[in-house]
Coordinates of C-alpha atoms in Angstrom, one line a residue:
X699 CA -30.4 -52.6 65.1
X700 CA -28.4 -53.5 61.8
X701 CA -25.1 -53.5 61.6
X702 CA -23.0 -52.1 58.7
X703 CA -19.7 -53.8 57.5
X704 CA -17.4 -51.7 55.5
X705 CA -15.9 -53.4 52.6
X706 CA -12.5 -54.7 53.3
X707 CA -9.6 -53.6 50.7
X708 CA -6.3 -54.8 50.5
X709 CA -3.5 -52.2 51.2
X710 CA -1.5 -53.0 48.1
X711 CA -4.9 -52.3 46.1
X712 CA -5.3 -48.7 47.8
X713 CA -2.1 -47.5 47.0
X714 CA -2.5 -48.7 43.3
X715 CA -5.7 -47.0 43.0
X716 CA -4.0 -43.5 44.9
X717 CA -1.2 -44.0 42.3
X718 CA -3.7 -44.2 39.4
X719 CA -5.9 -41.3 40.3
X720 CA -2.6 -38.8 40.9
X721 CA -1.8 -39.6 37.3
X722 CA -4.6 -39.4 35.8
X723 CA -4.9 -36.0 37.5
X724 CA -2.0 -35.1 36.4
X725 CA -2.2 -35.9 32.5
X726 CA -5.2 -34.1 33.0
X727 CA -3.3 -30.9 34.1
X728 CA -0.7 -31.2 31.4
X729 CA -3.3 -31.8 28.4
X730 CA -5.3 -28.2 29.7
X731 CA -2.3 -26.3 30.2
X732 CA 1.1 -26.4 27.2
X733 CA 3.3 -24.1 29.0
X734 CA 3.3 -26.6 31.7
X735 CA 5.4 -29.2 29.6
X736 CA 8.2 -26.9 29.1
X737 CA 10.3 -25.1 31.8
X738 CA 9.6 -21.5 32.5
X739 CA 13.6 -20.9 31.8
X740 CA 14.9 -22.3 29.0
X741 CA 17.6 -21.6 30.3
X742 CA 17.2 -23.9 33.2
X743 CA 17.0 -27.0 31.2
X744 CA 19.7 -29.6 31.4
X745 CA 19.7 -31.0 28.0
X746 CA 20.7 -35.0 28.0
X747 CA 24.1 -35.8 26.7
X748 CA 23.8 -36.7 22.6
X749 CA 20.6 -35.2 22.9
X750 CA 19.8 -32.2 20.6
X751 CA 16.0 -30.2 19.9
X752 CA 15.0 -30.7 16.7
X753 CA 15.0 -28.1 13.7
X754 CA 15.1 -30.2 10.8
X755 CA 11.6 -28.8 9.9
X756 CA 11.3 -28.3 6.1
X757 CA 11.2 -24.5 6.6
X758 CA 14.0 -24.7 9.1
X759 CA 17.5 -24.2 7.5
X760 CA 21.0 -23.6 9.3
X761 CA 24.0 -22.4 6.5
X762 CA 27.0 -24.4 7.2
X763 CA 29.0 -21.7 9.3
X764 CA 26.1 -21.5 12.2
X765 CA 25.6 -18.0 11.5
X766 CA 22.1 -18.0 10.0
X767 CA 18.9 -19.7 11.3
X768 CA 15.2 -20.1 9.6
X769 CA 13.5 -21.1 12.3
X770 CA 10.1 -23.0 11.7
X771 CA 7.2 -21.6 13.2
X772 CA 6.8 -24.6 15.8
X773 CA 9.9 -23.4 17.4
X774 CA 9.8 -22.9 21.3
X775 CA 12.1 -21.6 23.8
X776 CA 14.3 -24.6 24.2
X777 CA 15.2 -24.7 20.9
X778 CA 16.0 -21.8 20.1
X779 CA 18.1 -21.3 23.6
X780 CA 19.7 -24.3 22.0
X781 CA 20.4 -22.9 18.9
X782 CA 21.7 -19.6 20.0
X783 CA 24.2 -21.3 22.3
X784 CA 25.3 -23.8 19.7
X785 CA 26.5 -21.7 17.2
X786 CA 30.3 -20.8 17.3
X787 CA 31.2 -18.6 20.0
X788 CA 33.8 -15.6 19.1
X789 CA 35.4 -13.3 21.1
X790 CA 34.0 -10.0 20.8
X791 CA 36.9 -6.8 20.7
X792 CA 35.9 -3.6 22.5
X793 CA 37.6 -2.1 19.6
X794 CA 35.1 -3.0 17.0
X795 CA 33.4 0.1 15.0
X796 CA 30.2 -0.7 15.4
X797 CA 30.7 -0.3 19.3
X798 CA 30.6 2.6 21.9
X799 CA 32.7 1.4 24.6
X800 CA 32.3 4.4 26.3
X801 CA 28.2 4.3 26.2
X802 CA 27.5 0.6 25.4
X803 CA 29.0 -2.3 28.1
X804 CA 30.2 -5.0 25.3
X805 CA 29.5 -8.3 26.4
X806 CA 33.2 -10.7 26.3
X807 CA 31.5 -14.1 24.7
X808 CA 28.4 -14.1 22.0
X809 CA 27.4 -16.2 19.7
X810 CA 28.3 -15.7 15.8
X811 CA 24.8 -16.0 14.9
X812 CA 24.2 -13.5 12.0
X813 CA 20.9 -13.8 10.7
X814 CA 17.8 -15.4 12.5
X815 CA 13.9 -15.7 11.3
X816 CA 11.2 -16.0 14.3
X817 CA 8.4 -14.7 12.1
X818 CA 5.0 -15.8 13.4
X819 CA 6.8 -18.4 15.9
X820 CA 4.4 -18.1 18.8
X821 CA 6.4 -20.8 20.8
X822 CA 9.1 -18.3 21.4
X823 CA 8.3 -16.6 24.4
X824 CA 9.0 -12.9 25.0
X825 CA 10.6 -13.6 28.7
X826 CA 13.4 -16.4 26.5
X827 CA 14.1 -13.8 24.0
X828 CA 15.0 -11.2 27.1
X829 CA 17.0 -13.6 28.6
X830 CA 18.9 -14.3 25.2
X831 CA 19.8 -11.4 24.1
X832 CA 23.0 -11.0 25.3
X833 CA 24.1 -14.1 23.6
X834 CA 22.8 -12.6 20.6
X835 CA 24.6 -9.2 19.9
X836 CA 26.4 -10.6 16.5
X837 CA 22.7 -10.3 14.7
X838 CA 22.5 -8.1 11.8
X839 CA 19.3 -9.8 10.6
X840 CA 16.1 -9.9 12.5
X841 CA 13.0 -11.1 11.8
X842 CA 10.5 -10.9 14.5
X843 CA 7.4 -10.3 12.6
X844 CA 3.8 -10.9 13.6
X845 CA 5.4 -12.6 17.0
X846 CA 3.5 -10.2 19.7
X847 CA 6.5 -8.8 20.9
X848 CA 5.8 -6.3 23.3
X849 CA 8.3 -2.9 24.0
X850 CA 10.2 -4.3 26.7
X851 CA 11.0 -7.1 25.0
X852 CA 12.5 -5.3 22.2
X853 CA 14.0 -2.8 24.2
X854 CA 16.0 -5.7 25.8
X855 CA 17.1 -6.4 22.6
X856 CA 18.4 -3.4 21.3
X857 CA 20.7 -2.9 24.5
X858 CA 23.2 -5.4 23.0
X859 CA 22.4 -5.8 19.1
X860 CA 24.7 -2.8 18.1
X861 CA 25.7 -4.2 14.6
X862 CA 21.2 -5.0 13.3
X863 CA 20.9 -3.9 10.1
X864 CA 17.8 -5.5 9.0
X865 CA 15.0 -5.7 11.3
X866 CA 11.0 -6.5 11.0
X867 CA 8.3 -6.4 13.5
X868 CA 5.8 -6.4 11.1
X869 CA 2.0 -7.2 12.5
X870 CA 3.3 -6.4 16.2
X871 CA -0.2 -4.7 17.5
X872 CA 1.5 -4.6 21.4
X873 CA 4.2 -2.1 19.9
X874 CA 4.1 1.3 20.3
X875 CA 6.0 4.5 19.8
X876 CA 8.2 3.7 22.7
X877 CA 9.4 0.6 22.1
X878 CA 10.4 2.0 18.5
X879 CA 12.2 4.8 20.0
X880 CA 14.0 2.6 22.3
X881 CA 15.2 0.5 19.3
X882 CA 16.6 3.2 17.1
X883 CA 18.8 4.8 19.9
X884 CA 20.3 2.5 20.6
X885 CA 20.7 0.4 17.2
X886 CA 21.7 3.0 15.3
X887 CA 23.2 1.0 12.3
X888 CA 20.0 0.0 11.1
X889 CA 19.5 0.4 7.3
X890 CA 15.6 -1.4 7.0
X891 CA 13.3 -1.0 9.3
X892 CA 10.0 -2.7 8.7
X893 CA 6.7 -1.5 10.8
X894 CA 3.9 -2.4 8.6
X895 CA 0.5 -3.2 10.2
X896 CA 2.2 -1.7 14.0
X897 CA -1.6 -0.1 14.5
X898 CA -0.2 1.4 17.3
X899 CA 3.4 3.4 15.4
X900 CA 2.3 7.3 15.3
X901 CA 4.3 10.2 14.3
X902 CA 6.4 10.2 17.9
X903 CA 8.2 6.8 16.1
X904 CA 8.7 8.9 13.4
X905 CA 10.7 11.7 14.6
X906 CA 12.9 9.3 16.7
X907 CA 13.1 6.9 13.3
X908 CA 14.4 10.2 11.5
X909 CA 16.7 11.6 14.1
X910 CA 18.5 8.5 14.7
X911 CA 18.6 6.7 11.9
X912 CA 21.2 8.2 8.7
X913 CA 21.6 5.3 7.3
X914 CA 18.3 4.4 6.9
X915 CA 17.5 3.5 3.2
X916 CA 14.2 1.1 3.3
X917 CA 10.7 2.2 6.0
X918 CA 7.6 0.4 6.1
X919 CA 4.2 2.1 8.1
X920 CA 2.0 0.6 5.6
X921 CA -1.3 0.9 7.4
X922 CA -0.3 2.5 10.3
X923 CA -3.0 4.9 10.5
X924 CA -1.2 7.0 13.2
X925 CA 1.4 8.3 11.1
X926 CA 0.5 11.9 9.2
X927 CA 2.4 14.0 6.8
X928 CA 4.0 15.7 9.5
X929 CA 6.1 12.3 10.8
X930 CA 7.0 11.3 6.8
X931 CA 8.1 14.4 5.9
X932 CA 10.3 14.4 9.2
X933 CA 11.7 11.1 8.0
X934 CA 11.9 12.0 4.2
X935 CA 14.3 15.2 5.0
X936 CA 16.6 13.5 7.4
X937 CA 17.2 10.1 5.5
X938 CA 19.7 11.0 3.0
X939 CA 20.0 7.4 2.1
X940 CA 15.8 7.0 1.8
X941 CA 14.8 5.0 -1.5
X942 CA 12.1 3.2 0.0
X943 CA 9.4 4.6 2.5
X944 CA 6.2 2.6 2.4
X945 CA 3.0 4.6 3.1
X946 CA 0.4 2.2 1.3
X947 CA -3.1 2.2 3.0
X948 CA -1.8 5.2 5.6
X949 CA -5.2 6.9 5.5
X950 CA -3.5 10.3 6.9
X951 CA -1.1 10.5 4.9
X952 CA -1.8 12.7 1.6
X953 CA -1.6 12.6 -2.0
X954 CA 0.0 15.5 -1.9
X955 CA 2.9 14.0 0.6
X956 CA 2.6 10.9 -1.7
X957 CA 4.1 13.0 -4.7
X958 CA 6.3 14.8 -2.6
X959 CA 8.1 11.5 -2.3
X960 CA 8.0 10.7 -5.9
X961 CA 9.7 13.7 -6.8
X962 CA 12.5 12.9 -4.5
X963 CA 12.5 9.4 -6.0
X964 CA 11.8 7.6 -3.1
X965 CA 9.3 4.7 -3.7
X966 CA 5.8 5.1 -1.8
X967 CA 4.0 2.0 -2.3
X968 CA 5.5 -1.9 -1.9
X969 CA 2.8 -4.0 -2.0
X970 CA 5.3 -7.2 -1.7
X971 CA 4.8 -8.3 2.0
X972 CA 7.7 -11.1 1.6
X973 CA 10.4 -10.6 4.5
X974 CA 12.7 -7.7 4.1
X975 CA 11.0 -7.2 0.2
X976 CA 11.5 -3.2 1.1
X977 CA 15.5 -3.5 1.6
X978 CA 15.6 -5.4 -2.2
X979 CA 13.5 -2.4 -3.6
X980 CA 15.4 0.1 -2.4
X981 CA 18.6 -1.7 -3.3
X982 CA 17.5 -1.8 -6.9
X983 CA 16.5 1.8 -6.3
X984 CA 19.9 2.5 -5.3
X985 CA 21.3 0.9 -8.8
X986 CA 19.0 3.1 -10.7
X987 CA 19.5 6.7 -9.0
X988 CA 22.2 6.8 -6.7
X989 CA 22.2 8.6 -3.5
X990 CA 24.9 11.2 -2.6
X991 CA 27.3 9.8 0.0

């Protein structure tokens, strides 16, 4: 009968060969799956001391009194939880105008972040923005467009921005008529609202766009195919301030309602898709035919 000797290993040797497999296995882990190299709370992460994220992108820029932010479009969750807590933080009066004590609980401590651009920054996750928004109720300019936010996330928002007057979800497909609503109840202030290519927007968005919104002077639906006659006219005769409503490539929306608009002087068709390019038209609108206060 033969006899079989197992090879002899060194302990030392095993446990360099265990160590060398577990991190290998691990790299392995981290390579298949990004989310796993960043915290699922940015606000969890201790940042070292002197150490600060970098936004120093060529299409990042910060103005010199923190209170406006372009972010670049490789921007995650850390950095921007490190940029909205490192802007100056103000005290916020309960006495302000554009607040409702009575309705609206006003946080004590926000940022004085005025202006901030997350267009198309995929890094930014819908979950930080929720859990930043408190810290972001100074905003007045908002760009989240083509970010696929979804309606809870901007109903999260609008709980605390009180004083947006500029805001874009353009190329949201996840938002619908209720996450719209949500928005212009409670952000009533809101003087551009952009929607184009929101596939989803119908003529419900409409009638809660044009019963909360007075001083509305600049609307994109371009090709929302959901919204009719019926939800522009709506809008039309309850926006005295209305000098821009953009209906281009609405396929259920008439010729007829198209020169209805004309006649009222309110532009139909922007085919500018630069940020916020509906708020200059309807600025220079303003210059040419003012509208009655």
């Amino acid at each position: 009968m033969a006899v079989v000797s197992m090879p002899t290993c060194d302990a030392s040797a095993w446990d360099g060969a265990q160590t060398s497999a577990l991190a290998l296995k691990r790299s392995r882990s981290l390579s298949r799956n990004d989310d796993a190299t960043r915290p699922h709370s940015a606000a969890a992460l201790p940042l070292p001391e002197g150490t600060e994220p970098e936004l120093s992108d060529k299409h990042a820029a910060r103005s010199s009194s923190g209170s406006e932010l372009l972010a670049p479009q490789t921007v995650d969750d850390t950095q921007l939880h490190y940029a909205a807590l490192s802007a100056p933080v103000a005290e916020m009066s309960a006495s302000a105008p554009c607040y409702e004590p009575s309705s609206h609980p006003v946080p004590a401590y926000t940022s004085t972040l005025r202006q901030l651009d997350l267009r198309f920054c995929k890094g930014v996750r819908n979950y930080s923005l929720q859990r930043l928004a408190p810290k972001l109720a100074s905003l007045t300019v908002l760009n989240l467009a083509g970010g696929l936010r979804t309606d809870i996330t901007i109903a999260k928002l609008a709980q605390h921005m009180f004083q947006l007057r500029r805001i874009s979800l353009a190329w949201t497909s996840n938002l619908t008529d209720f996450g719209v609503s949500e928005l212009v109840q409670r952000c009533k202030s809101v003087e551009c609202l952009d929607l184009t290519y929101c596939t989803q927007i119908e003529d419900t968005a409409m009638f809660a766009i044009a019963h909360n919104l007075r001083n509305l002077c600049a609307l994109s639906v371009a090709y929302c195919a959901g919204v009719t006659d019926i939800g522009v006219r709506e809008v039309m005769s309850a926006c005295p301030q209305l000098c821009v409503l953009n209906v281009a490539k609405c396929l259920r929306v008439t010729d007829r309602m198209r020169k209805s608009l004309e006649q009222q002087r309110i532009v139909a068709q922007c085919d500018s898709f630069e940020p916020f390019s509906i708020y200059n038209f309807a600025k220079k609108q303003q210059a040419v035919f003012p509208k009655p206060s």
